[in-house]
């Protein structure tokens, strides 16, 4: 392996080419070289096309544990790192590697705050066909995800939680790299995902972290083995950096819950906070909370921890906390309530019906994610403006029975033409069989 020497910031163009070439040819980058790349790209001294070439070289050549650590720390240190005052309440968070319909963070954050944790959740936007917490939150009228570090600390101390995005002052390197990876096919890389996630989580000054590492058709890791490898890398590095971390390995062949698309997922999250909503979403929310209760010694066993989390969720407190969060982050609570009780908020709603009777054998999260992106719920370029109200709900899930003519899902679209295109494509997402298939668990392993 070639070792690439660090270079001075004065001769950016020629030396950065050397770094790209070194990584392209399988060389290892020194910590200084990685720090320099992150610093200069964040400062706008390295153009997008060169950074994209470096990302693609990393995608193909990978990174050693040392390089991944250097990239993560350089990205963390591209902005401020939160420092919370001493307090009884542990500082915790959860992060997912990304999926379709994966709205767990929305009900989980207020639940954790009500369980006595402090939650400074820094999230990202949609990436590839997977949804992003920031895009979901921004479908709430007036809600801002741009909080500066002092406001995050203040809000977490007083309310127990804040949900924000990377900014010019917090992990700005991830803000820029994330957007570039999204449109250059460089997302599914273990070192890049690890650095992206852990730079944000380490900047939060956490005591404990629960990771949801997804595998399957709509996940960045297609197989359980790849997800396990990613989980091991994340857990090892996070623990090495002093954060008590566990990872759940979860299934992303089928969307989580019955709704996917930014606003539709907010609405389903409220169902979960109000004791309704899909069982798989509730199970994952409760399990993430239970792991954190157990990890931080607040429950002696996972069984007790799950009961504690379920009891708190059903108490209605997290639902009230959610409203307080909306108000704290500039949201218009009345407009939010009106939107919540209104029917479909996109211009068009159209049902897709089963063409035969039988059991749902497949509800393909990848196709559904692509359809939502094409409806305008995700991005094809950095400039794409998200349409918050489009998406799919009322999804029929594997194992369920439908008669011919019953609804398989409902499409929310901006135009009749896009609803029609979605409907044609969605027919491929479902398979119906005569016999029910065996039920698949959501959580496969804990690392
Ligand atoms: N979530 C992130 O924050 N970054 C990734 O790269 C993938 C999922």
Short mmCIF file of C-alpha atoms and ligand atoms in Angstrom, two decimals:
data_model
loop_
_atom_site.label_atom_id
_atom_site.label_comp_id
_atom_site.label_asym_id
_atom_site.label_seq_id
_atom_site.Cartn_x
_atom_site.Cartn_y
_atom_site.Cartn_z
CA UNK A 1 0.00 0.00 0.00
CA UNK A 2 1.35 3.42 -0.91
CA UNK A 3 1.41 6.04 1.80
CA UNK A 4 0.45 9.49 0.65
CA UNK A 5 2.28 12.33 2.37
CA UNK A 6 0.30 15.28 3.72
CA UNK A 7 0.58 18.38 1.65
CA UNK A 8 0.35 22.09 2.17
CA UNK A 9 -2.94 23.90 1.72
CA UNK A 10 -1.27 26.35 -0.67
CA UNK A 11 -0.87 23.92 -3.57
CA UNK A 12 -4.33 22.47 -3.41
CA UNK A 13 -5.03 21.49 -7.02
CA UNK A 14 -1.92 19.45 -7.95
CA UNK A 15 -1.57 17.70 -4.60
CA UNK A 16 -5.22 16.81 -4.32
CA UNK A 17 -4.97 15.09 -7.70
CA UNK A 18 -2.12 13.05 -6.23
CA UNK A 19 -4.34 12.02 -3.32
CA UNK A 20 -7.15 10.95 -5.64
CA UNK A 21 -4.70 8.96 -7.74
CA UNK A 22 -3.20 7.33 -4.67
CA UNK A 23 -6.60 6.18 -3.42
CA UNK A 24 -7.64 5.14 -6.92
CA UNK A 25 -4.55 2.91 -7.10
CA UNK A 26 -5.24 1.29 -3.74
CA UNK A 27 -2.97 3.40 -1.53
CA UNK A 28 -3.71 4.29 2.08
CA UNK A 29 -4.19 7.96 2.96
CA UNK A 30 -2.46 9.35 6.04
CA UNK A 31 -4.50 11.01 8.77
CA UNK A 32 -2.99 14.37 7.79
CA UNK A 33 -4.00 13.89 4.17
CA UNK A 34 -7.56 12.97 5.17
CA UNK A 35 -7.81 15.94 7.54
CA UNK A 36 -6.59 18.19 4.79
CA UNK A 37 -9.14 16.79 2.29
CA UNK A 38 -12.02 17.30 4.72
CA UNK A 39 -10.90 20.77 5.77
CA UNK A 40 -10.31 22.07 2.25
CA UNK A 41 -13.44 20.55 0.77
CA UNK A 42 -15.55 22.01 3.58
CA UNK A 43 -13.93 25.42 3.02
CA UNK A 44 -14.76 25.27 -0.70
CA UNK A 45 -11.11 24.95 -1.80
CA UNK A 46 -11.67 21.55 -3.43
CA UNK A 47 -14.30 21.52 -6.19
CA UNK A 48 -17.19 19.04 -6.15
CA UNK A 49 -15.85 17.14 -9.16
CA UNK A 50 -12.55 16.36 -7.44
CA UNK A 51 -14.26 15.47 -4.16
CA UNK A 52 -16.64 13.22 -6.12
CA UNK A 53 -13.65 11.48 -7.73
CA UNK A 54 -12.13 10.92 -4.27
CA UNK A 55 -15.44 9.54 -2.96
CA UNK A 56 -15.64 7.13 -5.90
CA UNK A 57 -12.03 6.03 -5.29
CA UNK A 58 -12.90 5.40 -1.62
CA UNK A 59 -16.05 3.57 -2.71
CA UNK A 60 -14.03 1.12 -4.84
CA UNK A 61 -10.86 0.85 -2.76
CA UNK A 62 -12.33 1.05 0.74
CA UNK A 63 -10.53 2.38 3.79
CA UNK A 64 -8.61 0.76 6.62
CA UNK A 65 -9.87 1.10 10.19
CA UNK A 66 -7.28 3.85 10.73
CA UNK A 67 -8.36 5.79 7.64
CA UNK A 68 -12.05 5.45 8.58
CA UNK A 69 -11.29 6.74 12.07
CA UNK A 70 -9.30 9.69 10.67
CA UNK A 71 -12.13 10.55 8.24
CA UNK A 72 -14.74 10.34 11.00
CA UNK A 73 -12.79 12.55 13.39
CA UNK A 74 -11.89 15.08 10.70
CA UNK A 75 -15.57 15.34 9.76
CA UNK A 76 -16.62 15.65 13.41
CA UNK A 77 -14.06 18.39 13.94
CA UNK A 78 -15.12 20.32 10.85
CA UNK A 79 -17.54 22.13 13.19
CA UNK A 80 -18.38 22.48 16.85
CA UNK A 81 -18.73 19.51 19.20
CA UNK A 82 -21.54 19.79 21.76
CA UNK A 83 -20.57 19.84 25.43
CA UNK A 84 -23.47 19.33 27.80
CA UNK A 85 -23.46 20.43 31.44
CA UNK A 86 -23.17 17.65 34.01
CA UNK A 87 -26.62 16.28 34.67
CA UNK A 88 -28.22 13.02 35.86
CA UNK A 89 -29.74 12.45 32.44
CA UNK A 90 -27.53 10.49 30.01
CA UNK A 91 -27.07 12.04 26.56
CA UNK A 92 -28.22 9.43 24.02
CA UNK A 93 -29.27 9.05 20.42
CA UNK A 94 -30.32 6.58 17.74
CA UNK A 95 -29.36 6.56 14.07
CA UNK A 96 -30.43 4.39 11.17
CA UNK A 97 -28.37 3.52 8.11
CA UNK A 98 -31.48 4.36 6.08
CA UNK A 99 -34.59 2.71 4.77
CA UNK A 100 -37.99 3.23 3.16
CA UNK A 101 -40.76 4.19 5.58
CA UNK A 102 -38.19 4.28 8.38
CA UNK A 103 -39.66 6.94 10.64
CA UNK A 104 -38.48 5.46 13.95
CA UNK A 105 -36.57 8.59 15.01
CA UNK A 106 -39.75 10.69 15.04
CA UNK A 107 -41.66 8.87 17.80
CA UNK A 108 -38.47 7.65 19.47
CA UNK A 109 -36.88 11.04 20.25
CA UNK A 110 -39.80 12.32 22.40
CA UNK A 111 -40.14 8.88 24.00
CA UNK A 112 -36.47 8.96 25.04
CA UNK A 113 -36.86 12.48 26.42
CA UNK A 114 -39.82 11.28 28.52
CA UNK A 115 -37.77 8.31 29.75
CA UNK A 116 -35.30 10.75 31.28
CA UNK A 117 -32.67 10.99 28.55
CA UNK A 118 -31.26 14.03 26.79
CA UNK A 119 -31.49 13.64 22.99
CA UNK A 120 -29.54 16.02 20.73
CA UNK A 121 -30.49 14.28 17.47
CA UNK A 122 -28.49 15.45 14.42
CA UNK A 123 -29.92 13.78 11.32
CA UNK A 124 -29.61 13.90 7.57
CA UNK A 125 -31.79 14.35 4.52
CA UNK A 126 -32.99 11.62 2.19
CA UNK A 127 -30.12 9.66 0.71
CA UNK A 128 -30.62 7.56 -2.45
CA UNK A 129 -34.11 6.10 -2.19
CA UNK A 130 -34.08 6.17 1.61
CA UNK A 131 -35.96 8.89 3.45
CA UNK A 132 -34.30 11.47 5.71
CA UNK A 133 -35.48 12.68 9.10
CA UNK A 134 -34.86 16.34 8.17
CA UNK A 135 -37.05 16.15 5.06
CA UNK A 136 -39.79 14.53 7.12
CA UNK A 137 -39.63 17.16 9.85
CA UNK A 138 -39.68 19.96 7.28
CA UNK A 139 -43.07 18.74 6.04
CA UNK A 140 -44.42 20.23 9.30
CA UNK A 141 -45.51 23.85 8.67
CA UNK A 142 -42.86 26.27 9.95
CA UNK A 143 -40.61 23.62 11.57
CA UNK A 144 -36.91 24.51 11.38
CA UNK A 145 -34.09 21.98 11.51
CA UNK A 146 -31.38 24.64 11.37
CA UNK A 147 -30.35 25.12 14.99
CA UNK A 148 -27.00 26.44 16.13
CA UNK A 149 -25.05 24.52 18.77
CA UNK A 150 -25.93 26.82 21.68
CA UNK A 151 -29.63 26.55 20.85
CA UNK A 152 -29.41 22.75 20.64
CA UNK A 153 -27.80 22.61 24.10
CA UNK A 154 -30.34 25.04 25.57
CA UNK A 155 -33.31 23.16 24.10
CA UNK A 156 -32.00 19.73 25.09
CA UNK A 157 -31.39 20.95 28.64
CA UNK A 158 -34.88 22.43 28.96
CA UNK A 159 -37.03 20.12 26.79
CA UNK A 160 -34.95 16.96 26.72
CA UNK A 161 -34.58 16.87 22.93
CA UNK A 162 -33.71 18.73 19.76
CA UNK A 163 -33.92 17.44 16.18
CA UNK A 164 -31.62 19.28 13.82
CA UNK A 165 -29.44 18.96 10.74
CA UNK A 166 -25.80 19.48 9.95
CA UNK A 167 -25.13 23.22 9.54
CA UNK A 168 -22.25 25.55 8.72
CA UNK A 169 -21.25 25.23 12.37
CA UNK A 170 -22.08 21.58 13.13
CA UNK A 171 -20.54 18.80 11.04
CA UNK A 172 -20.47 21.01 7.91
CA UNK A 173 -18.22 18.43 6.22
CA UNK A 174 -21.01 15.85 6.39
CA UNK A 175 -23.55 18.36 5.12
CA UNK A 176 -21.47 18.85 1.94
CA UNK A 177 -20.22 15.28 1.49
CA UNK A 178 -23.67 13.79 2.15
CA UNK A 179 -25.25 15.91 -0.59
CA UNK A 180 -22.49 14.98 -3.03
CA UNK A 181 -22.64 11.24 -2.23
CA UNK A 182 -26.39 11.28 -2.73
CA UNK A 183 -26.03 12.22 -6.41
CA UNK A 184 -22.79 10.46 -7.33
CA UNK A 185 -23.62 6.84 -6.53
CA UNK A 186 -21.18 6.77 -3.61
CA UNK A 187 -23.52 6.08 -0.70
CA UNK A 188 -23.19 2.31 -0.09
CA UNK A 189 -19.62 2.34 1.20
CA UNK A 190 -18.84 1.10 4.72
CA UNK A 191 -16.17 3.76 5.52
CA UNK A 192 -18.27 6.60 4.04
CA UNK A 193 -21.45 5.55 5.88
CA UNK A 194 -19.52 5.03 9.12
CA UNK A 195 -17.81 8.44 8.93
CA UNK A 196 -21.04 10.19 7.94
CA UNK A 197 -23.03 8.71 10.80
CA UNK A 198 -20.40 8.78 13.51
CA UNK A 199 -19.16 12.30 12.70
CA UNK A 200 -22.68 13.53 13.52
CA UNK A 201 -23.10 11.28 16.56
CA UNK A 202 -19.65 12.08 18.01
CA UNK A 203 -20.32 15.80 17.55
CA UNK A 204 -23.34 15.39 19.84
CA UNK A 205 -21.18 14.52 22.86
CA UNK A 206 -23.10 11.27 23.48
CA UNK A 207 -22.93 8.83 26.38
CA UNK A 208 -24.79 6.07 24.50
CA UNK A 209 -25.94 5.31 20.96
CA UNK A 210 -28.24 2.71 19.44
CA UNK A 211 -27.72 2.04 15.74
CA UNK A 212 -30.30 0.53 13.42
CA UNK A 213 -28.31 -1.13 10.64
CA UNK A 214 -30.57 -2.23 7.82
CA UNK A 215 -30.16 -4.95 5.22
CA UNK A 216 -32.29 -5.91 2.23
CA UNK A 217 -33.60 -4.65 -1.08
CA UNK A 218 -33.95 -1.00 -0.07
CA UNK A 219 -30.95 -0.81 2.27
CA UNK A 220 -27.42 0.25 1.39
CA UNK A 221 -26.26 -3.13 2.67
CA UNK A 222 -28.06 -5.74 0.59
CA UNK A 223 -27.23 -8.80 2.72
CA UNK A 224 -27.31 -9.52 6.42
CA UNK A 225 -23.58 -10.31 6.29
CA UNK A 226 -22.77 -6.86 4.86
CA UNK A 227 -25.00 -5.21 7.46
CA UNK A 228 -23.22 -7.16 10.19
CA UNK A 229 -19.86 -5.96 8.85
CA UNK A 230 -21.05 -2.34 8.78
CA UNK A 231 -22.48 -2.69 12.29
CA UNK A 232 -19.18 -4.10 13.60
CA UNK A 233 -17.20 -1.22 12.09
CA UNK A 234 -19.58 1.41 13.52
CA UNK A 235 -19.86 -0.19 16.97
CA UNK A 236 -16.09 -0.74 17.26
CA UNK A 237 -15.19 2.81 16.27
CA UNK A 238 -17.93 4.44 18.38
CA UNK A 239 -16.91 2.43 21.47
CA UNK A 240 -13.28 3.27 20.79
CA UNK A 241 -14.30 6.93 20.86
CA UNK A 242 -15.95 6.47 24.27
CA UNK A 243 -19.61 6.07 23.25
CA UNK A 244 -21.47 3.05 24.67
CA UNK A 245 -22.91 1.67 21.40
CA UNK A 246 -25.07 -1.25 20.25
CA UNK A 247 -26.51 -2.04 16.84
CA UNK A 248 -29.71 -3.76 15.79
CA UNK A 249 -29.61 -5.56 12.45
CA UNK A 250 -33.04 -5.06 10.90
CA UNK A 251 -34.91 -6.06 7.75
CA UNK A 252 -35.45 -3.54 4.96
CA UNK A 253 -36.90 -5.74 2.22
CA UNK A 254 -40.35 -4.40 3.07
CA UNK A 255 -41.04 -0.76 4.04
CA UNK A 256 -41.39 -0.12 7.76
CA UNK A 257 -45.01 0.59 8.71
CA UNK A 258 -47.74 1.27 6.17
CA UNK A 259 -46.66 4.72 4.98
CA UNK A 260 -43.61 6.03 3.13
CA UNK A 261 -43.08 9.63 2.00
CA UNK A 262 -42.23 12.63 4.14
CA UNK A 263 -45.53 13.98 5.48
CA UNK A 264 -47.23 10.56 5.40
CA UNK A 265 -44.49 9.29 7.72
CA UNK A 266 -44.97 12.16 10.14
CA UNK A 267 -48.64 11.29 10.27
CA UNK A 268 -47.90 7.61 10.93
CA UNK A 269 -45.42 8.61 13.66
CA UNK A 270 -48.22 10.48 15.41
CA UNK A 271 -50.33 7.32 15.23
CA UNK A 272 -47.50 5.49 16.97
CA UNK A 273 -47.28 8.22 19.64
CA UNK A 274 -51.04 7.92 20.15
CA UNK A 275 -50.93 4.14 20.68
CA UNK A 276 -52.17 3.27 17.18
CA UNK A 277 -50.22 2.59 14.06
CA UNK A 278 -48.36 -0.40 12.69
CA UNK A 279 -46.94 -3.10 14.96
CA UNK A 280 -43.49 -3.23 13.29
CA UNK A 281 -42.93 0.49 13.87
CA UNK A 282 -43.98 0.23 17.51
CA UNK A 283 -41.74 -2.80 18.04
CA UNK A 284 -38.66 -1.03 16.69
CA UNK A 285 -39.34 2.18 18.59
CA UNK A 286 -39.76 0.27 21.85
CA UNK A 287 -36.72 -1.89 21.24
CA UNK A 288 -34.43 1.07 20.49
CA UNK A 289 -35.58 2.77 23.69
CA UNK A 290 -35.20 -0.48 25.67
CA UNK A 291 -31.65 -1.02 24.43
CA UNK A 292 -30.69 2.47 25.58
CA UNK A 293 -32.36 1.96 28.99
CA UNK A 294 -30.39 -1.27 29.38
CA UNK A 295 -27.12 0.12 27.98
CA UNK A 296 -27.14 3.03 30.42
CA UNK A 297 -28.02 0.84 33.42
CA UNK A 298 -31.52 2.31 33.80
CA UNK A 299 -33.08 -1.15 33.51
CA UNK A 300 -31.64 -4.45 34.71
CA UNK A 301 -32.90 -6.49 31.80
CA UNK A 302 -34.20 -5.94 28.31
CA UNK A 303 -37.56 -7.42 29.32
CA UNK A 304 -38.01 -4.82 32.04
CA UNK A 305 -36.69 -2.10 29.73
CA UNK A 306 -39.25 -2.96 27.03
CA UNK A 307 -42.08 -2.78 29.57
CA UNK A 308 -40.80 0.58 30.81
CA UNK A 309 -40.59 1.97 27.27
CA UNK A 310 -44.05 0.64 26.27
CA UNK A 311 -45.62 2.02 29.43
CA UNK A 312 -44.12 5.45 28.80
CA UNK A 313 -45.19 5.44 25.13
CA UNK A 314 -48.76 4.57 26.13
CA UNK A 315 -48.87 7.25 28.84
CA UNK A 316 -49.40 10.00 26.24
CA UNK A 317 -46.43 11.99 27.59
CA UNK A 318 -44.27 11.50 24.47
CA UNK A 319 -47.17 12.71 22.31
CA UNK A 320 -47.35 15.93 24.36
CA UNK A 321 -43.55 16.24 24.19
CA UNK A 322 -43.82 16.07 20.41
CA UNK A 323 -46.08 19.14 20.37
CA UNK A 324 -43.62 20.96 22.64
CA UNK A 325 -40.84 20.07 20.18
CA UNK A 326 -42.82 21.54 17.29
CA UNK A 327 -43.35 24.80 19.16
CA UNK A 328 -39.70 24.95 20.32
CA UNK A 329 -38.48 24.61 16.72
CA UNK A 330 -40.73 27.24 15.21
CA UNK A 331 -43.50 24.96 13.95
CA UNK A 332 -47.08 26.16 13.65
CA UNK A 333 -48.91 23.79 15.99
CA UNK A 334 -52.39 24.76 14.79
CA UNK A 335 -51.45 24.33 11.15
CA UNK A 336 -49.84 21.00 12.05
CA UNK A 337 -53.03 19.78 13.78
CA UNK A 338 -55.13 20.92 10.82
CA UNK A 339 -52.85 19.08 8.40
CA UNK A 340 -52.99 15.99 10.61
CA UNK A 341 -56.77 15.85 10.59
CA UNK A 342 -57.16 16.79 6.92
CA UNK A 343 -57.51 13.99 4.39
CA UNK A 344 -54.83 13.49 1.74
CA UNK A 345 -52.77 16.68 1.40
CA UNK A 346 -51.21 15.99 -2.01
CA UNK A 347 -53.28 17.12 -5.04
CA UNK A 348 -54.02 13.53 -6.17
CA UNK A 349 -54.78 10.35 -4.20
CA UNK A 350 -55.35 7.08 -6.03
CA UNK A 351 -55.68 3.48 -4.89
CA UNK A 352 -53.88 0.48 -6.31
CA UNK A 353 -56.09 -2.62 -6.10
CA UNK A 354 -55.22 -6.32 -5.96
CA UNK A 355 -55.88 -8.11 -9.25
CA UNK A 356 -56.32 -11.48 -7.51
CA UNK A 357 -57.21 -12.93 -4.13
CA UNK A 358 -54.47 -14.29 -1.88
CA UNK A 359 -51.75 -13.56 0.64
CA UNK A 360 -49.22 -10.77 0.14
CA UNK A 361 -45.94 -12.52 -0.54
CA UNK A 362 -43.86 -9.43 -1.35
CA UNK A 363 -44.11 -5.68 -0.86
CA UNK A 364 -40.84 -4.49 -2.35
CA UNK A 365 -39.28 -1.60 -0.46
CA UNK A 366 -36.81 -0.82 -3.27
CA UNK A 367 -39.51 -0.31 -5.91
CA UNK A 368 -41.62 1.66 -3.45
CA UNK A 369 -38.62 3.88 -2.58
CA UNK A 370 -37.92 4.52 -6.27
CA UNK A 371 -41.57 5.34 -6.94
CA UNK A 372 -41.63 7.85 -4.06
CA UNK A 373 -38.43 9.48 -5.31
CA UNK A 374 -39.94 9.75 -8.81
CA UNK A 375 -43.16 11.21 -7.40
CA UNK A 376 -40.96 14.04 -6.02
CA UNK A 377 -40.50 12.76 -2.47
CA UNK A 378 -36.73 12.22 -2.94
CA UNK A 379 -33.86 13.80 -4.87
CA UNK A 380 -32.36 13.08 -8.28
CA UNK A 381 -29.96 16.04 -8.14
CA UNK A 382 -28.63 18.29 -5.37
CA UNK A 383 -31.01 21.01 -6.53
CA UNK A 384 -34.22 18.90 -6.38
CA UNK A 385 -36.89 20.56 -4.23
CA UNK A 386 -38.71 17.91 -2.22
CA UNK A 387 -42.49 17.64 -2.50
CA UNK A 388 -43.37 16.85 1.10
CA UNK A 389 -46.89 15.47 0.68
CA UNK A 390 -46.34 12.81 -2.00
CA UNK A 391 -45.82 9.15 -1.13
CA UNK A 392 -47.61 5.87 -0.50
CA UNK A 393 -49.78 4.75 2.41
CA UNK A 394 -52.23 2.00 3.35
CA UNK A 395 -49.57 -0.52 2.29
CA UNK A 396 -50.53 -4.19 2.41
CA UNK A 397 -47.72 -6.09 4.12
CA UNK A 398 -46.39 -9.64 3.62
CA UNK A 399 -48.56 -12.33 5.20
CA UNK A 400 -51.78 -10.27 4.96
CA UNK A 401 -54.80 -11.48 3.01
CA UNK A 402 -56.46 -9.38 0.29
CA UNK A 403 -59.43 -10.19 -1.92
CA UNK A 404 -59.30 -9.21 -5.59
CA UNK A 405 -60.26 -5.52 -5.81
CA UNK A 406 -59.09 -4.67 -2.28
CA UNK A 407 -56.50 -1.96 -1.74
CA UNK A 408 -52.79 -2.81 -1.94
CA UNK A 409 -51.72 0.79 -1.34
CA UNK A 410 -52.75 4.40 -1.89
CA UNK A 411 -50.63 6.74 -4.01
CA UNK A 412 -50.34 10.44 -3.13
CA UNK A 413 -49.12 12.43 -6.13
CA UNK A 414 -48.85 15.96 -7.50
CA UNK A 415 -50.36 15.18 -10.89
CA UNK A 416 -52.58 12.58 -12.51
CA UNK A 417 -49.72 11.63 -14.84
CA UNK A 418 -47.28 10.95 -12.01
CA UNK A 419 -49.95 8.97 -10.12
CA UNK A 420 -50.52 6.86 -13.25
CA UNK A 421 -46.78 6.22 -13.72
CA UNK A 422 -46.49 5.27 -10.03
CA UNK A 423 -49.45 2.93 -10.28
CA UNK A 424 -47.96 1.05 -13.24
CA UNK A 425 -44.59 0.64 -11.50
CA UNK A 426 -46.12 -0.32 -8.15
CA UNK A 427 -47.83 -3.36 -9.66
CA UNK A 428 -44.34 -4.91 -9.78
CA UNK A 429 -43.78 -4.20 -6.10
CA UNK A 430 -46.43 -6.66 -4.92
CA UNK A 431 -46.65 -10.43 -5.27
CA UNK A 432 -49.73 -12.36 -4.16
CA UNK A 433 -49.64 -16.11 -3.37
CA UNK A 434 -52.20 -18.76 -2.48
CA UNK A 435 -50.56 -19.60 0.85
CA UNK A 436 -49.23 -17.23 3.51
CA UNK A 437 -45.44 -17.08 3.74
CA UNK A 438 -43.73 -17.56 7.10
CA UNK A 439 -43.54 -14.37 9.17
CA UNK A 440 -40.13 -12.63 9.12
CA UNK A 441 -38.82 -10.88 12.23
CA UNK A 442 -37.84 -7.21 11.96
CA UNK A 443 -34.92 -7.37 14.34
CA UNK A 444 -32.52 -10.14 13.36
CA UNK A 445 -29.53 -9.57 15.65
CA UNK A 446 -28.06 -7.25 18.24
CA UNK A 447 -24.37 -6.35 18.10
N1 LIG B 1 -27.16 7.98 7.39
C1 LIG B 1 -26.18 8.91 7.42
O1 LIG B 1 -26.24 9.84 8.22
N2 LIG B 1 -25.18 8.79 6.56
C2 LIG B 1 -25.06 7.78 5.69
O2 LIG B 1 -24.10 7.73 4.95
C3 LIG B 1 -26.08 6.81 5.65
C4 LIG B 1 -27.14 6.94 6.52
#
